[in-house]
PDB file of C-alpha atoms in Angstrom:
ATOM      1  CA  UNK Q   1      10.093 -11.004   7.537  1.00  0.00           C
ATOM      2  CA  UNK Q   2       9.837  -7.477   8.918  1.00  0.00           C
ATOM      3  CA  UNK Q   3      11.574  -4.574   7.229  1.00  0.00           C
ATOM      4  CA  UNK Q   4      11.890  -2.782  10.574  1.00  0.00           C
ATOM      5  CA  UNK Q   5      15.457  -2.227  11.735  1.00  0.00           C
ATOM      6  CA  UNK Q   6      16.159  -1.880  15.440  1.00  0.00           C
ATOM      7  CA  UNK Q   7      18.957  -1.162  17.867  1.00  0.00           C
ATOM      8  CA  UNK Q   8      18.705  -0.732  21.621  1.00  0.00           C
ATOM      9  CA  UNK Q   9      17.550   2.843  21.167  1.00  0.00           C
ATOM     10  CA  UNK Q  10      16.248   3.314  17.623  1.00  0.00           C
ATOM     11  CA  UNK Q  11      13.736   1.703  15.307  1.00  0.00           C
ATOM     12  CA  UNK Q  12      13.735   2.372  11.585  1.00  0.00           C
ATOM     13  CA  UNK Q  13      10.253   1.753  10.206  1.00  0.00           C
ATOM     14  CA  UNK Q  14       9.513   1.620   6.475  1.00  0.00           C
ATOM     15  CA  UNK Q  15       7.994   5.024   5.775  1.00  0.00           C
ATOM     16  CA  UNK Q  16       4.298   5.141   4.855  1.00  0.00           C
ATOM     17  CA  UNK Q  17       1.558   7.774   4.718  1.00  0.00           C
ATOM     18  CA  UNK Q  18       0.493   7.025   8.305  1.00  0.00           C
ATOM     19  CA  UNK Q  19       3.819   8.384   9.552  1.00  0.00           C
ATOM     20  CA  UNK Q  20       2.771  11.873   8.432  1.00  0.00           C
ATOM     21  CA  UNK Q  21       0.732  12.487  11.584  1.00  0.00           C
ATOM     22  CA  UNK Q  22       3.682  11.431  13.743  1.00  0.00           C
ATOM     23  CA  UNK Q  23       6.362  13.285  11.780  1.00  0.00           C
ATOM     24  CA  UNK Q  24       4.583  16.492  10.751  1.00  0.00           C
ATOM     25  CA  UNK Q  25       5.650  18.551  13.789  1.00  0.00           C
ATOM     26  CA  UNK Q  26       9.116  16.955  13.750  1.00  0.00           C
ATOM     27  CA  UNK Q  27       9.704  17.898  10.095  1.00  0.00           C
ATOM     28  CA  UNK Q  28       8.316  21.451  10.434  1.00  0.00           C
ATOM     29  CA  UNK Q  29      11.574  22.447  12.158  1.00  0.00           C
ATOM     30  CA  UNK Q  30      12.980  25.269   9.949  1.00  0.00           C
ATOM     31  CA  UNK Q  31      16.569  24.418  11.000  1.00  0.00           C
ATOM     32  CA  UNK Q  32      16.321  21.233   8.923  1.00  0.00           C
ATOM     33  CA  UNK Q  33      15.924  23.155   5.680  1.00  0.00           C
ATOM     34  CA  UNK Q  34      18.971  25.410   5.899  1.00  0.00           C
ATOM     35  CA  UNK Q  35      21.088  22.933   3.913  1.00  0.00           C
ATOM     36  CA  UNK Q  36      18.570  20.996   1.826  1.00  0.00           C
ATOM     37  CA  UNK Q  37      16.491  22.213  -1.141  1.00  0.00           C
ATOM     38  CA  UNK Q  38      13.118  21.479   0.421  1.00  0.00           C
ATOM     39  CA  UNK Q  39      10.649  23.423   2.476  1.00  0.00           C
ATOM     40  CA  UNK Q  40       8.951  22.356   5.695  1.00  0.00           C
ATOM     41  CA  UNK Q  41       5.704  20.459   5.112  1.00  0.00           C
ATOM     42  CA  UNK Q  42       2.671  22.752   4.899  1.00  0.00           C
ATOM     43  CA  UNK Q  43       0.134  20.227   6.178  1.00  0.00           C
ATOM     44  CA  UNK Q  44      -0.192  16.676   7.421  1.00  0.00           C
ATOM     45  CA  UNK Q  45      -2.138  15.890   4.259  1.00  0.00           C
ATOM     46  CA  UNK Q  46       0.638  17.091   1.942  1.00  0.00           C
ATOM     47  CA  UNK Q  47       3.191  15.157   3.981  1.00  0.00           C
ATOM     48  CA  UNK Q  48       1.005  12.015   3.839  1.00  0.00           C
ATOM     49  CA  UNK Q  49       0.805  12.392   0.049  1.00  0.00           C
ATOM     50  CA  UNK Q  50       4.591  12.735  -0.182  1.00  0.00           C
ATOM     51  CA  UNK Q  51       5.128   9.693   2.055  1.00  0.00           C
ATOM     52  CA  UNK Q  52       2.621   7.640   0.034  1.00  0.00           C
ATOM     53  CA  UNK Q  53       4.617   8.350  -3.138  1.00  0.00           C
ATOM     54  CA  UNK Q  54       7.910   7.480  -1.436  1.00  0.00           C
ATOM     55  CA  UNK Q  55       6.417   4.274  -0.004  1.00  0.00           C
ATOM     56  CA  UNK Q  56       5.594   3.058  -3.524  1.00  0.00           C
ATOM     57  CA  UNK Q  57       9.304   3.074  -4.327  1.00  0.00           C
ATOM     58  CA  UNK Q  58      11.080   4.137  -7.471  1.00  0.00           C
ATOM     59  CA  UNK Q  59       9.118   4.313 -10.726  1.00  0.00           C
ATOM     60  CA  UNK Q  60       9.505   1.096 -12.726  1.00  0.00           C
ATOM     61  CA  UNK Q  61      11.390   2.824 -15.568  1.00  0.00           C
ATOM     62  CA  UNK Q  62      14.245   3.670 -13.186  1.00  0.00           C
ATOM     63  CA  UNK Q  63      16.846   1.054 -12.422  1.00  0.00           C
ATOM     64  CA  UNK Q  64      16.857   1.868  -8.706  1.00  0.00           C
ATOM     65  CA  UNK Q  65      15.259   0.974  -5.402  1.00  0.00           C
ATOM     66  CA  UNK Q  66      14.053   3.641  -2.987  1.00  0.00           C
ATOM     67  CA  UNK Q  67      14.099   2.863   0.714  1.00  0.00           C
ATOM     68  CA  UNK Q  68      12.696   5.401   3.151  1.00  0.00           C
ATOM     69  CA  UNK Q  69      12.433   5.012   6.907  1.00  0.00           C
ATOM     70  CA  UNK Q  70      10.888   6.849   9.845  1.00  0.00           C
ATOM     71  CA  UNK Q  71      13.318   7.039  12.777  1.00  0.00           C
ATOM     72  CA  UNK Q  72      11.711   6.235  16.132  1.00  0.00           C
ATOM     73  CA  UNK Q  73      13.478   6.710  19.475  1.00  0.00           C
ATOM     74  CA  UNK Q  74      12.296   3.976  21.852  1.00  0.00           C
ATOM     75  CA  UNK Q  75      13.720   5.670  24.937  1.00  0.00           C
ATOM     76  CA  UNK Q  76      11.652   8.845  24.556  1.00  0.00           C
ATOM     77  CA  UNK Q  77       8.828   7.226  22.543  1.00  0.00           C
ATOM     78  CA  UNK Q  78       9.030   9.782  19.726  1.00  0.00           C
ATOM     79  CA  UNK Q  79       9.730   9.942  16.014  1.00  0.00           C
ATOM     80  CA  UNK Q  80      12.767  12.124  15.390  1.00  0.00           C
ATOM     81  CA  UNK Q  81      13.319  12.134  11.620  1.00  0.00           C
ATOM     82  CA  UNK Q  82      13.676  10.154   8.413  1.00  0.00           C
ATOM     83  CA  UNK Q  83      16.342   8.211   6.587  1.00  0.00           C
ATOM     84  CA  UNK Q  84      16.609   7.340   2.917  1.00  0.00           C
ATOM     85  CA  UNK Q  85      18.646   5.301   0.490  1.00  0.00           C
ATOM     86  CA  UNK Q  86      18.563   5.128  -3.279  1.00  0.00           C
ATOM     87  CA  UNK Q  87      20.023   1.809  -4.388  1.00  0.00           C
ATOM     88  CA  UNK Q  88      21.607   1.131  -7.737  1.00  0.00           C
ATOM     89  CA  UNK Q  89      21.592  -2.641  -7.367  1.00  0.00           C
ATOM     90  CA  UNK Q  90      23.452  -3.407 -10.613  1.00  0.00           C
ATOM     91  CA  UNK Q  91      26.309  -1.204  -9.420  1.00  0.00           C
ATOM     92  CA  UNK Q  92      25.923  -2.374  -5.782  1.00  0.00           C
ATOM     93  CA  UNK Q  93      25.912   1.310  -4.816  1.00  0.00           C
ATOM     94  CA  UNK Q  94      23.662   3.418  -2.556  1.00  0.00           C
ATOM     95  CA  UNK Q  95      23.146   7.138  -2.093  1.00  0.00           C
ATOM     96  CA  UNK Q  96      22.168   7.803   1.512  1.00  0.00           C
ATOM     97  CA  UNK Q  97      20.709  10.751   3.426  1.00  0.00           C
ATOM     98  CA  UNK Q  98      18.910  11.632   6.625  1.00  0.00           C
ATOM     99  CA  UNK Q  99      16.679  14.359   8.024  1.00  0.00           C
ATOM    100  CA  UNK Q 100      16.662  14.812  11.776  1.00  0.00           C
ATOM    101  CA  UNK Q 101      14.830  17.358  13.907  1.00  0.00           C
ATOM    102  CA  UNK Q 102      17.417  19.836  15.226  1.00  0.00           C
ATOM    103  CA  UNK Q 103      16.585  18.900  18.850  1.00  0.00           C
ATOM    104  CA  UNK Q 104      18.406  15.616  18.148  1.00  0.00           C
ATOM    105  CA  UNK Q 105      21.493  16.940  16.350  1.00  0.00           C
ATOM    106  CA  UNK Q 106      24.888  16.147  17.832  1.00  0.00           C
ATOM    107  CA  UNK Q 107      23.608  13.366  20.098  1.00  0.00           C
ATOM    108  CA  UNK Q 108      24.549  10.297  18.063  1.00  0.00           C
ATOM    109  CA  UNK Q 109      21.072   9.556  16.667  1.00  0.00           C
ATOM    110  CA  UNK Q 110      21.998  10.100  13.008  1.00  0.00           C
ATOM    111  CA  UNK Q 111      25.167   8.033  13.378  1.00  0.00           C
ATOM    112  CA  UNK Q 112      23.271   5.125  14.905  1.00  0.00           C
ATOM    113  CA  UNK Q 113      20.428   5.324  12.355  1.00  0.00           C
ATOM    114  CA  UNK Q 114      22.839   5.489   9.410  1.00  0.00           C
ATOM    115  CA  UNK Q 115      24.795   2.478  10.673  1.00  0.00           C
ATOM    116  CA  UNK Q 116      21.589   0.471  11.122  1.00  0.00           C
ATOM    117  CA  UNK Q 117      20.549   1.218   7.558  1.00  0.00           C
ATOM    118  CA  UNK Q 118      24.014   0.732   6.040  1.00  0.00           C
ATOM    119  CA  UNK Q 119      24.392  -2.671   7.684  1.00  0.00           C
ATOM    120  CA  UNK Q 120      20.963  -3.704   6.377  1.00  0.00           C
ATOM    121  CA  UNK Q 121      21.909  -2.564   2.861  1.00  0.00           C
ATOM    122  CA  UNK Q 122      25.095  -4.604   3.009  1.00  0.00           C
ATOM    123  CA  UNK Q 123      23.321  -7.733   4.265  1.00  0.00           C
ATOM    124  CA  UNK Q 124      20.128  -7.651   2.213  1.00  0.00           C
ATOM    125  CA  UNK Q 125      21.232  -5.939  -1.020  1.00  0.00           C
ATOM    126  CA  UNK Q 126      24.990  -6.655  -1.030  1.00  0.00           C
ATOM    127  CA  UNK Q 127      25.772  -2.959  -1.409  1.00  0.00           C
ATOM    128  CA  UNK Q 128      29.524  -2.350  -1.567  1.00  0.00           C
ATOM    129  CA  UNK Q 129      29.717   1.435  -1.997  1.00  0.00           C
ATOM    130  CA  UNK Q 130      27.908   4.269  -0.243  1.00  0.00           C
ATOM    131  CA  UNK Q 131      27.754   7.916  -1.256  1.00  0.00           C
ATOM    132  CA  UNK Q 132      26.539  11.033   0.532  1.00  0.00           C
ATOM    133  CA  UNK Q 133      26.221  14.480  -1.087  1.00  0.00           C
ATOM    134  CA  UNK Q 134      26.355  17.231   1.528  1.00  0.00           C
ATOM    135  CA  UNK Q 135      25.949  21.000   1.291  1.00  0.00           C
ATOM    136  CA  UNK Q 136      29.412  22.462   1.908  1.00  0.00           C
ATOM    137  CA  UNK Q 137      28.035  24.649   4.734  1.00  0.00           C
ATOM    138  CA  UNK Q 138      26.666  21.638   6.639  1.00  0.00           C
ATOM    139  CA  UNK Q 139      29.735  20.961   8.779  1.00  0.00           C
ATOM    140  CA  UNK Q 140      27.854  18.687  11.222  1.00  0.00           C
ATOM    141  CA  UNK Q 141      26.869  16.278   8.450  1.00  0.00           C
ATOM    142  CA  UNK Q 142      30.368  16.371   6.999  1.00  0.00           C
ATOM    143  CA  UNK Q 143      31.778  15.419  10.409  1.00  0.00           C
ATOM    144  CA  UNK Q 144      29.178  12.661  10.771  1.00  0.00           C
ATOM    145  CA  UNK Q 145      30.090  10.904   7.527  1.00  0.00           C
ATOM    146  CA  UNK Q 146      33.792  11.256   8.321  1.00  0.00           C
ATOM    147  CA  UNK Q 147      33.198   9.561  11.696  1.00  0.00           C
ATOM    148  CA  UNK Q 148      31.434   6.743   9.847  1.00  0.00           C
ATOM    149  CA  UNK Q 149      34.515   6.266   7.647  1.00  0.00           C
ATOM    150  CA  UNK Q 150      33.445   8.112   4.502  1.00  0.00           C
ATOM    151  CA  UNK Q 151      36.180   9.882   2.542  1.00  0.00           C
ATOM    152  CA  UNK Q 152      35.987  13.054   0.492  1.00  0.00           C
ATOM    153  CA  UNK Q 153      35.781  12.117  -3.200  1.00  0.00           C
ATOM    154  CA  UNK Q 154      34.459  15.182  -4.975  1.00  0.00           C
ATOM    155  CA  UNK Q 155      32.926  18.624  -5.155  1.00  0.00           C
ATOM    156  CA  UNK Q 156      29.967  19.839  -7.162  1.00  0.00           C
ATOM    157  CA  UNK Q 157      29.739  23.565  -7.650  1.00  0.00           C
ATOM    158  CA  UNK Q 158      26.197  24.956  -7.972  1.00  0.00           C
ATOM    159  CA  UNK Q 159      24.679  21.546  -7.198  1.00  0.00           C
ATOM    160  CA  UNK Q 160      21.418  23.307  -6.379  1.00  0.00           C
ATOM    161  CA  UNK Q 161      19.905  26.731  -5.864  1.00  0.00           C
ATOM    162  CA  UNK Q 162      17.629  27.467  -2.896  1.00  0.00           C
ATOM    163  CA  UNK Q 163      17.173  30.082  -0.212  1.00  0.00           C
ATOM    164  CA  UNK Q 164      18.172  32.714  -2.727  1.00  0.00           C
ATOM    165  CA  UNK Q 165      21.703  31.385  -3.238  1.00  0.00           C
ATOM    166  CA  UNK Q 166      23.641  28.562  -4.863  1.00  0.00           C
ATOM    167  CA  UNK Q 167      24.400  25.423  -2.923  1.00  0.00           C
ATOM    168  CA  UNK Q 168      27.683  23.618  -3.462  1.00  0.00           C
ATOM    169  CA  UNK Q 169      28.121  20.002  -2.382  1.00  0.00           C
ATOM    170  CA  UNK Q 170      30.893  17.793  -1.129  1.00  0.00           C
ATOM    171  CA  UNK Q 171      30.723  14.154  -2.167  1.00  0.00           C
ATOM    172  CA  UNK Q 172      31.780  11.562   0.382  1.00  0.00           C
ATOM    173  CA  UNK Q 173      32.130   7.857  -0.359  1.00  0.00           C
ATOM    174  CA  UNK Q 174      32.714   4.736   1.719  1.00  0.00           C
ATOM    175  CA  UNK Q 175      33.411   1.169   0.647  1.00  0.00           C
ATOM    176  CA  UNK Q 176      31.821  -1.804   2.389  1.00  0.00           C
ATOM    177  CA  UNK Q 177      35.112  -2.700   4.102  1.00  0.00           C
ATOM    178  CA  UNK Q 178      34.754   0.352   6.345  1.00  0.00           C
ATOM    179  CA  UNK Q 179      31.692  -1.215   7.985  1.00  0.00           C
ATOM    180  CA  UNK Q 180      32.986  -4.774   8.411  1.00  0.00           C
TER     181      UNK Q 180
END
């Protein structure tokens, strides 16, 4: 059975080190890193190393499953970003996130990719609760999760520190019923 997820437009492929050559230019976009505590990849090799680690999944001492996907747009024949979920199977809960090149913001790609992944998590892992932590300045991502049916459930002050300033986060949660 394939772990690829597809819609009419998008394919979500399990992320591996070979995706680095296809995603390096996509993920170099500095706009991506305004609201997340990462820096653009410095080389294809460093990105391949990062993807190889992610592809192995969570370390065995953690009670979680890591799922990471490359997002491929079939219509334009290009990779446009990544998607990730950290599953806490015993709790039937998942933390979800995405990274999309800014050329594809506001066009429905992230919504479609998130729904593909969420539906797979419900079917395959019986996940019943989803959570997204979003930098308070990232209004586009806040609007995206609201459109998907997530509700505001919390605030974390000083959740991180990057770009020379603190980052505060909103926490949004959705129950499985929202997607059925």
